[in-house]
mmCIF file of C-alpha atoms in Angstrom:
data_model
loop_
_atom_site.group_PDB
_atom_site.id
_atom_site.type_symbol
_atom_site.label_atom_id
_atom_site.label_comp_id
_atom_site.label_asym_id
_atom_site.label_seq_id
_atom_site.Cartn_x
_atom_site.Cartn_y
_atom_site.Cartn_z
ATOM 1 C CA MET A 27 58.859 -88.176 -15.973
ATOM 2 C CA SER A 28 56.773 -85.409 -17.570
ATOM 3 C CA ASP A 29 57.652 -81.780 -17.388
ATOM 4 C CA ALA A 30 54.951 -80.011 -15.407
ATOM 5 C CA THR A 31 54.757 -76.266 -16.020
ATOM 6 C CA PRO A 32 53.453 -74.479 -13.014
ATOM 7 C CA THR A 33 50.266 -72.482 -13.659
ATOM 8 C CA PRO A 34 50.735 -68.846 -12.921
ATOM 9 C CA THR A 35 48.701 -67.563 -10.021
ATOM 10 C CA ALA A 36 46.615 -64.430 -10.604
ATOM 11 C CA THR A 37 47.601 -61.550 -8.400
ATOM 12 C CA PRO A 38 44.643 -59.655 -6.953
ATOM 13 C CA GLU A 39 44.207 -56.145 -8.278
ATOM 14 C CA ARG A 40 44.643 -53.388 -5.804
ATOM 15 C CA PRO A 41 41.634 -51.094 -5.414
ATOM 16 C CA GLN A 42 41.939 -47.726 -7.053
ATOM 17 C CA LEU A 43 42.248 -45.067 -4.415
ATOM 18 C CA PRO A 44 40.426 -41.847 -5.130
ATOM 19 C CA ALA A 45 42.603 -39.032 -6.194
ATOM 20 C CA GLN A 46 43.185 -36.593 -3.410
ATOM 21 C CA SER A 47 41.997 -33.096 -4.075
ATOM 22 C CA PRO A 48 44.460 -30.323 -3.458
ATOM 23 C CA PRO A 49 44.087 -28.493 -0.177
ATOM 24 C CA VAL A 50 41.466 -25.732 -0.199
ATOM 25 C CA ASP A 51 42.611 -22.259 0.576
ATOM 26 C CA PRO A 52 40.266 -20.668 3.158
ATOM 27 C CA ALA A 53 40.774 -17.275 1.542
ATOM 28 C CA GLU A 54 39.562 -18.578 -1.819
ATOM 29 C CA THR A 55 36.536 -20.151 -0.129
ATOM 30 C CA ALA A 56 35.644 -16.844 1.500
ATOM 31 C CA VAL A 57 35.968 -15.018 -1.828
ATOM 32 C CA ALA A 58 33.737 -17.590 -3.570
ATOM 33 C CA THR A 59 31.135 -17.273 -0.804
ATOM 34 C CA ASP A 60 31.122 -13.496 -1.119
ATOM 35 C CA LYS A 61 30.698 -13.759 -4.890
ATOM 36 C CA ALA A 62 27.785 -16.167 -4.484
ATOM 37 C CA ALA A 63 26.131 -13.869 -1.945
ATOM 38 C CA SER A 64 26.614 -10.872 -4.232
ATOM 39 C CA ALA A 65 25.151 -12.807 -7.157
ATOM 40 C CA GLY A 66 22.161 -13.757 -4.991
ATOM 41 C CA LYS A 67 21.583 -10.139 -4.040
ATOM 42 C CA LEU A 68 21.848 -9.002 -7.636
ATOM 43 C CA SER A 69 19.446 -11.699 -8.777
ATOM 44 C CA TRP A 70 16.984 -10.564 -6.112
ATOM 45 C CA TRP A 71 17.355 -6.961 -7.238
ATOM 46 C CA ARG A 72 16.912 -7.859 -10.902
ATOM 47 C CA GLY A 73 14.047 -10.272 -10.259
ATOM 48 C CA ASP A 74 10.560 -9.922 -8.837
ATOM 49 C CA GLY A 75 11.853 -9.525 -5.288
ATOM 50 C CA GLY A 76 13.399 -6.146 -6.061
ATOM 51 C CA ASP A 77 10.419 -4.726 -7.939
ATOM 52 C CA GLY A 78 8.933 -3.159 -4.814
ATOM 53 C CA ALA A 79 12.227 -1.593 -3.745
ATOM 54 C CA LYS A 80 12.886 -0.189 -7.228
ATOM 55 C CA ARG A 81 9.356 1.186 -7.434
ATOM 56 C CA ASN A 82 9.654 2.869 -4.037
ATOM 57 C CA LEU A 83 12.964 4.418 -5.057
ATOM 58 C CA GLY A 84 11.243 5.728 -8.173
ATOM 59 C CA LEU A 85 8.487 7.283 -6.048
ATOM 60 C CA ILE A 86 11.087 8.914 -3.814
ATOM 61 C CA GLY A 87 12.657 10.300 -6.995
ATOM 62 C CA VAL A 88 9.274 11.768 -7.987
ATOM 63 C CA LEU A 89 8.995 13.432 -4.570
ATOM 64 C CA ALA A 90 12.485 14.862 -4.970
ATOM 65 C CA ALA A 91 11.534 16.215 -8.407
ATOM 66 C CA LEU A 92 8.427 17.888 -6.957
ATOM 67 C CA ILE A 93 10.548 19.512 -4.265
ATOM 68 C CA VAL A 94 12.952 20.794 -6.919
ATOM 69 C CA VAL A 95 10.015 22.243 -8.882
ATOM 70 C CA GLY A 96 8.767 23.970 -5.738
ATOM 71 C CA ALA A 97 12.221 25.375 -4.998
ATOM 72 C CA ILE A 98 12.452 26.730 -8.544
ATOM 73 C CA THR A 99 8.985 28.282 -8.603
ATOM 74 C CA LYS A 100 9.090 29.639 -5.038
ATOM 75 C CA PRO A 101 12.732 30.111 -4.046
ATOM 76 C CA ASP A 102 11.861 32.683 -1.377
ATOM 77 C CA LEU A 103 9.650 30.215 0.511
ATOM 78 C CA TYR A 104 11.893 27.167 0.121
ATOM 79 C CA GLY A 105 14.845 29.232 1.284
ATOM 80 C CA ASP A 106 13.298 29.535 4.759
ATOM 81 C CA PRO A 107 14.015 26.389 6.847
ATOM 82 C CA ASN A 108 11.164 27.099 9.267
ATOM 83 C CA TRP A 109 8.682 27.421 6.410
ATOM 84 C CA VAL A 110 9.971 24.209 4.815
ATOM 85 C CA TRP A 111 9.518 22.260 8.067
ATOM 86 C CA ASN A 112 6.032 23.645 8.639
ATOM 87 C CA ASN A 113 5.158 22.897 4.999
ATOM 88 C CA VAL A 114 6.308 19.280 5.382
ATOM 89 C CA LEU A 115 4.086 18.911 8.445
ATOM 90 C CA ALA A 116 1.189 20.481 6.528
ATOM 91 C CA ILE A 117 1.656 17.978 3.678
ATOM 92 C CA LEU A 118 1.744 15.034 6.079
ATOM 93 C CA GLN A 119 -1.345 16.310 7.901
ATOM 94 C CA LEU A 120 -3.106 16.756 4.559
ATOM 95 C CA ALA A 121 -2.215 13.183 3.613
ATOM 96 C CA SER A 122 -3.147 11.655 6.983
ATOM 97 C CA VAL A 123 -6.870 11.015 6.474
ATOM 98 C CA VAL A 124 -6.590 9.775 2.893
ATOM 99 C CA GLY A 125 -3.543 7.746 3.920
ATOM 100 C CA VAL A 126 -5.501 5.801 6.522
ATOM 101 C CA VAL A 127 -8.243 5.059 3.984
ATOM 102 C CA THR A 128 -5.592 4.017 1.446
ATOM 103 C CA VAL A 129 -4.169 1.383 3.791
ATOM 104 C CA GLY A 130 -7.527 -0.402 3.873
ATOM 105 C CA MET A 131 -7.969 0.080 0.128
ATOM 106 C CA THR A 132 -4.550 -1.471 -0.502
ATOM 107 C CA PHE A 133 -5.561 -4.650 1.316
ATOM 108 C CA VAL A 134 -8.794 -4.881 -0.667
ATOM 109 C CA ILE A 135 -7.075 -4.395 -4.033
ATOM 110 C CA ILE A 136 -4.291 -6.859 -3.198
ATOM 111 C CA GLY A 137 -7.044 -9.330 -2.332
ATOM 112 C CA GLY A 138 -8.492 -8.965 -5.822
ATOM 113 C CA GLY A 139 -11.333 -6.547 -5.026
ATOM 114 C CA ILE A 140 -12.196 -2.858 -5.177
ATOM 115 C CA ASP A 141 -14.089 -0.584 -2.786
ATOM 116 C CA LEU A 142 -15.834 2.470 -4.227
ATOM 117 C CA SER A 143 -17.740 3.178 -1.018
ATOM 118 C CA VAL A 144 -14.898 4.254 1.300
ATOM 119 C CA GLY A 145 -15.708 7.964 1.042
ATOM 120 C CA ALA A 146 -19.386 7.319 1.765
ATOM 121 C CA ILE A 147 -18.463 5.076 4.709
ATOM 122 C CA VAL A 148 -16.306 7.868 6.162
ATOM 123 C CA ALA A 149 -19.232 10.292 5.797
ATOM 124 C CA LEU A 150 -21.735 7.881 7.350
ATOM 125 C CA ALA A 151 -19.435 7.065 10.279
ATOM 126 C CA GLY A 152 -18.715 10.759 10.839
ATOM 127 C CA VAL A 153 -22.379 11.762 10.764
ATOM 128 C CA TRP A 154 -23.482 8.861 12.969
ATOM 129 C CA CYS A 155 -20.843 9.560 15.629
ATOM 130 C CA THR A 156 -21.760 13.267 15.818
ATOM 131 C CA THR A 157 -25.494 12.845 16.428
ATOM 132 C CA VAL A 158 -26.809 14.304 19.675
ATOM 133 C CA ALA A 159 -27.565 10.837 21.051
ATOM 134 C CA THR A 160 -24.066 9.569 20.339
ATOM 135 C CA GLN A 161 -22.307 12.664 21.673
ATOM 136 C CA SER A 162 -24.119 12.245 24.972
ATOM 137 C CA TYR A 163 -21.857 9.220 25.622
ATOM 138 C CA GLY A 164 -18.730 11.342 25.312
ATOM 139 C CA ALA A 165 -15.624 10.914 23.202
ATOM 140 C CA GLY A 166 -15.443 7.184 23.890
ATOM 141 C CA GLY A 167 -18.955 6.665 22.573
ATOM 142 C CA MET A 168 -18.201 8.722 19.467
ATOM 143 C CA ILE A 169 -15.030 6.778 18.667
ATOM 144 C CA PHE A 170 -16.723 3.435 19.276
ATOM 145 C CA THR A 171 -19.671 4.414 17.059
ATOM 146 C CA ALA A 172 -17.425 5.528 14.177
ATOM 147 C CA LEU A 173 -15.380 2.333 14.284
ATOM 148 C CA ALA A 174 -18.464 0.103 14.662
ATOM 149 C CA VAL A 175 -20.281 1.779 11.763
ATOM 150 C CA GLY A 176 -17.214 1.448 9.532
ATOM 151 C CA ILE A 177 -16.728 -2.242 10.357
ATOM 152 C CA CYS A 178 -20.426 -3.090 9.963
ATOM 153 C CA VAL A 179 -20.759 -1.380 6.582
ATOM 154 C CA GLY A 180 -17.549 -3.066 5.450
ATOM 155 C CA LEU A 181 -18.947 -6.420 6.538
ATOM 156 C CA VAL A 182 -22.097 -5.770 4.515
ATOM 157 C CA ASN A 183 -19.914 -5.138 1.473
ATOM 158 C CA GLY A 184 -17.963 -8.308 2.171
ATOM 159 C CA VAL A 185 -21.078 -10.451 2.597
ATOM 160 C CA LEU A 186 -22.630 -9.154 -0.627
ATOM 161 C CA ILE A 187 -19.429 -9.845 -2.557
ATOM 162 C CA SER A 188 -18.363 -13.124 -0.940
ATOM 163 C CA TYR A 189 -21.677 -14.873 -0.303
ATOM 164 C CA GLY A 190 -23.996 -12.873 -2.548
ATOM 165 C CA ARG A 191 -21.626 -13.351 -5.494
ATOM 166 C CA LEU A 192 -21.948 -9.691 -6.518
ATOM 167 C CA VAL A 193 -19.185 -8.059 -8.508
ATOM 168 C CA PRO A 194 -17.152 -5.808 -6.139
ATOM 169 C CA PHE A 195 -17.611 -2.813 -8.436
ATOM 170 C CA ILE A 196 -21.410 -3.120 -8.387
ATOM 171 C CA ALA A 197 -21.725 -3.958 -4.688
ATOM 172 C CA THR A 198 -19.548 -1.091 -3.473
ATOM 173 C CA LEU A 199 -21.073 1.347 -5.965
ATOM 174 C CA ALA A 200 -24.518 0.531 -4.554
ATOM 175 C CA MET A 201 -23.143 0.998 -1.026
ATOM 176 C CA LEU A 202 -21.698 4.366 -2.035
ATOM 177 C CA VAL A 203 -25.153 5.624 -2.978
ATOM 178 C CA ALA A 204 -26.906 3.984 -0.005
ATOM 179 C CA ALA A 205 -24.405 5.199 2.600
ATOM 180 C CA ARG A 206 -24.510 8.778 1.313
ATOM 181 C CA GLY A 207 -28.307 8.687 1.367
ATOM 182 C CA LEU A 208 -28.386 7.287 4.907
ATOM 183 C CA ALA A 209 -25.901 9.915 6.081
ATOM 184 C CA ALA A 210 -28.049 12.684 4.585
ATOM 185 C CA SER A 211 -31.137 11.205 6.217
ATOM 186 C CA ILE A 212 -29.514 10.958 9.664
ATOM 187 C CA SER A 213 -28.141 14.507 9.535
ATOM 188 C CA ASN A 214 -31.239 15.912 7.843
ATOM 189 C CA LYS A 215 -28.809 17.390 5.283
ATOM 190 C CA GLN A 216 -27.355 19.618 7.994
ATOM 191 C CA THR A 217 -23.837 20.026 9.343
ATOM 192 C CA GLN A 218 -23.492 18.412 12.763
ATOM 193 C CA VAL A 219 -21.054 20.187 15.074
ATOM 194 C CA SER A 220 -18.856 18.130 17.361
ATOM 195 C CA SER A 221 -19.013 19.264 20.980
ATOM 196 C CA SER A 222 -16.332 16.865 22.222
ATOM 197 C CA THR A 223 -13.183 18.735 23.224
ATOM 198 C CA PHE A 224 -11.158 15.530 23.120
ATOM 199 C CA ILE A 225 -12.185 14.778 19.517
ATOM 200 C CA ASN A 226 -11.690 18.363 18.356
ATOM 201 C CA ASP A 227 -8.235 18.584 19.918
ATOM 202 C CA ILE A 228 -6.911 15.563 18.011
ATOM 203 C CA ALA A 229 -6.226 17.693 14.936
ATOM 204 C CA ALA A 230 -5.054 20.722 16.931
ATOM 205 C CA ARG A 231 -2.579 19.074 19.302
ATOM 206 C CA LYS A 232 1.065 18.347 18.579
ATOM 207 C CA VAL A 233 3.553 16.062 20.281
ATOM 208 C CA ILE A 234 7.208 17.051 19.903
ATOM 209 C CA GLY A 235 6.099 19.517 17.247
ATOM 210 C CA ILE A 236 4.367 16.875 15.104
ATOM 211 C CA PRO A 237 0.540 16.772 14.770
ATOM 212 C CA ILE A 238 -1.237 13.815 16.352
ATOM 213 C CA LEU A 239 -2.891 13.068 13.009
ATOM 214 C CA VAL A 240 0.549 12.252 11.583
ATOM 215 C CA TYR A 241 1.178 9.848 14.482
ATOM 216 C CA ILE A 242 -2.161 8.141 13.799
ATOM 217 C CA LEU A 243 -1.232 7.769 10.132
ATOM 218 C CA GLY A 244 2.150 6.329 11.104
ATOM 219 C CA ALA A 245 0.569 3.852 13.511
ATOM 220 C CA VAL A 246 -1.942 2.644 10.897
ATOM 221 C CA VAL A 247 0.786 2.304 8.247
ATOM 222 C CA VAL A 248 3.070 0.330 10.582
ATOM 223 C CA ALA A 249 0.195 -1.928 11.633
ATOM 224 C CA GLY A 250 -0.803 -2.474 8.007
ATOM 225 C CA TRP A 251 2.786 -3.290 7.005
ATOM 226 C CA VAL A 252 3.135 -5.830 9.819
ATOM 227 C CA VAL A 253 -0.189 -7.495 8.986
ATOM 228 C CA LEU A 254 0.607 -7.699 5.270
ATOM 229 C CA ASN A 255 4.225 -8.854 5.533
ATOM 230 C CA ARG A 256 4.521 -10.693 8.836
ATOM 231 C CA THR A 257 1.228 -12.504 9.415
ATOM 232 C CA THR A 258 -0.724 -15.376 7.931
ATOM 233 C CA PHE A 259 -3.541 -12.965 7.126
ATOM 234 C CA GLY A 260 -1.242 -10.979 4.856
ATOM 235 C CA ARG A 261 0.080 -14.057 3.066
ATOM 236 C CA ARG A 262 -3.457 -15.296 2.535
ATOM 237 C CA THR A 263 -4.454 -11.883 1.159
ATOM 238 C CA ILE A 264 -1.732 -12.097 -1.497
ATOM 239 C CA ALA A 265 -2.673 -15.690 -2.282
ATOM 240 C CA VAL A 266 -6.385 -14.896 -2.647
ATOM 241 C CA GLY A 267 -5.669 -11.918 -4.890
ATOM 242 C CA GLY A 268 -3.124 -13.791 -7.007
ATOM 243 C CA ASN A 269 -5.163 -16.951 -7.657
ATOM 244 C CA PRO A 270 -8.428 -17.484 -5.726
ATOM 245 C CA GLU A 271 -8.896 -21.044 -6.977
ATOM 246 C CA ALA A 272 -5.380 -22.087 -5.975
ATOM 247 C CA ALA A 273 -5.904 -20.423 -2.590
ATOM 248 C CA ARG A 274 -9.138 -22.402 -2.117
ATOM 249 C CA LEU A 275 -7.415 -25.669 -3.008
ATOM 250 C CA ALA A 276 -4.684 -24.793 -0.513
ATOM 251 C CA GLY A 277 -7.276 -24.725 2.272
ATOM 252 C CA ILE A 278 -7.956 -20.980 2.513
ATOM 253 C CA ASN A 279 -11.557 -19.954 3.096
ATOM 254 C CA VAL A 280 -11.638 -17.421 0.276
ATOM 255 C CA ARG A 281 -15.147 -16.130 0.999
ATOM 256 C CA ARG A 282 -14.510 -15.487 4.671
ATOM 257 C CA HIS A 283 -11.144 -13.882 3.964
ATOM 258 C CA THR A 284 -12.656 -11.560 1.353
ATOM 259 C CA MET A 285 -15.339 -10.533 3.829
ATOM 260 C CA LEU A 286 -12.655 -9.731 6.429
ATOM 261 C CA LEU A 287 -10.753 -7.621 3.911
ATOM 262 C CA TYR A 288 -13.770 -5.357 3.415
ATOM 263 C CA ALA A 289 -14.297 -5.214 7.171
ATOM 264 C CA LEU A 290 -10.673 -4.073 7.518
ATOM 265 C CA SER A 291 -11.304 -1.377 4.926
ATOM 266 C CA GLY A 292 -14.358 -0.272 6.900
ATOM 267 C CA LEU A 293 -12.292 -0.103 10.087
ATOM 268 C CA CYS A 294 -9.828 2.234 8.372
ATOM 269 C CA CYS A 295 -12.782 4.354 7.222
ATOM 270 C CA GLY A 296 -14.015 4.595 10.815
ATOM 271 C CA ILE A 297 -10.595 5.820 11.964
ATOM 272 C CA ALA A 298 -10.508 8.321 9.106
ATOM 273 C CA ALA A 299 -13.988 9.569 10.082
ATOM 274 C CA ILE A 300 -12.754 10.502 13.564
ATOM 275 C CA MET A 301 -9.710 12.245 12.081
ATOM 276 C CA LEU A 302 -11.755 14.195 9.528
ATOM 277 C CA THR A 303 -14.370 15.161 12.126
ATOM 278 C CA SER A 304 -11.565 16.433 14.334
ATOM 279 C CA GLN A 305 -10.161 18.561 11.521
ATOM 280 C CA ALA A 306 -13.506 20.180 10.693
ATOM 281 C CA THR A 307 -14.954 19.953 14.262
ATOM 282 C CA SER A 308 -18.114 18.813 12.469
ATOM 283 C CA ALA A 309 -19.487 16.199 10.102
ATOM 284 C CA GLN A 310 -21.868 16.207 7.149
ATOM 285 C CA ALA A 311 -23.119 13.844 4.471
ATOM 286 C CA ALA A 312 -20.945 15.463 1.784
ATOM 287 C CA MET A 313 -17.657 14.993 3.635
ATOM 288 C CA ALA A 314 -14.869 12.773 2.251
ATOM 289 C CA ASN A 315 -16.065 13.380 -1.296
ATOM 290 C CA LEU A 316 -14.102 11.374 -3.926
ATOM 291 C CA TYR A 317 -11.854 9.839 -1.272
ATOM 292 C CA GLU A 318 -12.321 6.513 -3.009
ATOM 293 C CA LEU A 319 -10.664 7.834 -6.148
ATOM 294 C CA ASP A 320 -7.779 9.339 -4.182
ATOM 295 C CA ALA A 321 -7.226 6.077 -2.306
ATOM 296 C CA ILE A 322 -7.354 3.928 -5.445
ATOM 297 C CA ALA A 323 -5.033 6.303 -7.292
ATOM 298 C CA ALA A 324 -2.514 6.354 -4.435
ATOM 299 C CA ALA A 325 -2.508 2.564 -4.228
ATOM 300 C CA ILE A 326 -1.957 2.262 -7.987
ATOM 301 C CA ILE A 327 0.833 4.834 -7.906
ATOM 302 C CA GLY A 328 2.412 2.804 -5.101
ATOM 303 C CA GLY A 329 2.521 -0.313 -7.279
ATOM 304 C CA THR A 330 -0.588 -2.203 -6.188
ATOM 305 C CA LEU A 331 -1.906 -4.251 -9.104
ATOM 306 C CA LEU A 332 -5.563 -3.710 -9.948
ATOM 307 C CA SER A 333 -5.769 -7.402 -10.788
ATOM 308 C CA GLY A 334 -4.670 -8.272 -7.250
ATOM 309 C CA GLY A 335 -1.895 -10.359 -5.776
ATOM 310 C CA ARG A 336 0.741 -7.663 -5.386
ATOM 311 C CA GLY A 337 1.163 -4.408 -3.519
ATOM 312 C CA THR A 338 2.997 -2.665 -0.705
ATOM 313 C CA ILE A 339 1.853 -0.462 2.155
ATOM 314 C CA VAL A 340 4.965 1.712 1.879
ATOM 315 C CA GLY A 341 4.335 2.281 -1.829
ATOM 316 C CA SER A 342 0.731 3.296 -1.147
ATOM 317 C CA LEU A 343 1.899 5.741 1.532
ATOM 318 C CA LEU A 344 4.364 7.293 -0.903
ATOM 319 C CA GLY A 345 1.556 7.591 -3.449
ATOM 320 C CA VAL A 346 -0.590 9.492 -0.927
ATOM 321 C CA ILE A 347 2.296 11.816 -0.066
ATOM 322 C CA ILE A 348 2.963 12.480 -3.766
ATOM 323 C CA PHE A 349 -0.639 13.552 -4.346
ATOM 324 C CA ALA A 350 -0.591 15.701 -1.185
ATOM 325 C CA THR A 351 2.653 17.319 -2.345
ATOM 326 C CA ILE A 352 1.115 18.081 -5.756
ATOM 327 C CA THR A 353 -1.896 19.683 -4.046
ATOM 328 C CA ASN A 354 0.413 21.735 -1.832
ATOM 329 C CA LEU A 355 2.599 22.741 -4.796
ATOM 330 C CA PHE A 356 -0.392 23.940 -6.791
ATOM 331 C CA ALA A 357 -1.744 25.834 -3.777
ATOM 332 C CA ILE A 358 1.424 27.813 -3.072
ATOM 333 C CA ASN A 359 1.709 28.684 -6.767
ATOM 334 C CA GLY A 360 -1.926 29.799 -6.967
ATOM 335 C CA LEU A 361 -2.877 27.328 -9.697
ATOM 336 C CA SER A 362 -6.430 26.147 -10.249
ATOM 337 C CA ILE A 363 -7.913 22.933 -8.941
ATOM 338 C CA GLU A 364 -8.852 21.989 -12.499
ATOM 339 C CA ALA A 365 -5.201 21.970 -13.569
ATOM 340 C CA GLN A 366 -4.327 19.991 -10.461
ATOM 341 C CA ASN A 367 -6.928 17.353 -11.305
ATOM 342 C CA MET A 368 -5.644 17.080 -14.852
ATOM 343 C CA VAL A 369 -2.113 16.466 -13.569
ATOM 344 C CA LYS A 370 -3.379 13.813 -11.166
ATOM 345 C CA GLY A 371 -5.284 12.113 -13.958
ATOM 346 C CA GLY A 372 -2.179 12.039 -16.113
ATOM 347 C CA ILE A 373 -0.153 10.516 -13.269
ATOM 348 C CA ILE A 374 -2.763 7.783 -12.760
ATOM 349 C CA VAL A 375 -2.772 6.893 -16.464
ATOM 350 C CA ALA A 376 1.026 6.823 -16.535
ATOM 351 C CA ALA A 377 1.125 4.558 -13.472
ATOM 352 C CA VAL A 378 -1.296 2.067 -15.028
ATOM 353 C CA LEU A 379 0.714 2.043 -18.255
ATOM 354 C CA VAL A 380 3.893 1.376 -16.290
ATOM 355 C CA GLN A 381 2.196 -1.553 -14.558
ATOM 356 C CA GLN A 382 1.213 -3.057 -17.900
ATOM 357 C CA PHE A 383 4.647 -2.525 -19.452
ATOM 358 C CA GLN A 384 6.929 -5.533 -19.154
ATOM 359 C CA PHE A 385 10.365 -4.353 -18.115
ATOM 360 C CA LYS A 386 11.696 -7.914 -18.190
ATOM 361 C CA SER A 387 10.926 -8.221 -21.895
ATOM 362 C CA VAL A 388 12.964 -5.109 -22.631
ATOM 363 C CA THR A 389 15.831 -6.390 -20.467
ATOM 364 C CA ARG A 390 15.855 -9.716 -22.269
ATOM 365 C CA LEU A 391 15.732 -7.983 -25.643
ATOM 366 C CA LEU A 392 18.711 -5.830 -24.748
ATOM 367 C CA ALA A 393 20.576 -8.879 -23.454
ATOM 368 C CA ARG A 394 19.929 -10.733 -26.732
ATOM 369 C CA ASN A 395 21.170 -7.766 -28.709
ATOM 370 C CA ARG A 396 24.359 -7.686 -26.664
ATOM 371 C CA VAL A 397 24.951 -11.395 -27.223
ATOM 372 C CA THR A 398 24.325 -11.021 -30.951
ATOM 373 C CA THR A 399 26.706 -8.067 -31.162
ATOM 374 C CA ALA A 400 29.405 -9.947 -29.211
ATOM 375 C CA THR A 401 29.229 -13.000 -31.483
#
């Protein structure tokens, strides 16, 4: 009889159960969520998303500095609350016409173009709507004519640039000369007086103590902000100005969109023509002189890139108000227009230099220095 040793049977291994995580404290979760949200907000503020807000705050700071200068130079005037309120309304009314033109100019520059003919378009629309034949149709006919002339001339600019492949600078410069010449020919180099009471009263009337021209400026600015920030047209404008080829590959009709941008600029010029005609109760071929430079300068001051792809309506409005405040400040101090123009030129140069300066590079350099010092 042989001894048989029983073979041991292998016991199956029990599966490893995952380790249970400790219970999560809801309070700690809430704190972590708040920290993440705060970090997200700070990253937005430090990144490209906060550039517009920081720039607008800087422009508000410039306005505050101008007010302080006015209070120092003319303490007797700035000490009167009634005068201060009336002066604010005067500044806004002064900025209203150029502000409307600047809204259209901002769209064109964001879209990668430039329009040197806006002042001439305002003059042509104003002269055309104040002819005897047009005034016979009443205020409605005058308003329709000004808007139609502005849109049509803008479309001509857009067609020449988009489909004629002309450089925007050359096309709009040619339109500047042509529109001024046509306005002089229509008016026979004479001042045409507006006989429409409705048109003339636009600049004279006030609603709740605020001039109607300021309401028109506000309406155009709000409409421009909504179109730029809340519509497909605005997103396409930024895309076309940032990278036209990428926009074309994405399915955007770049030529048609560029043409519409110049038509929009012409529409703003037509509105400005009615406003300027109301202020002067007349129109002439020399009106709105150098408005194109004022509009471009205000847009640049507001942060609109000359290369296209970036800009804000609010920033452009603040730029217009800054220039109007400078004009008002020089006027109440009895300073010459030549000195005023030199100051404006310096501000424009400084704004362009700020656009070209890379703040992120300086921030990164400072951060590297801090890390090096800490180690």
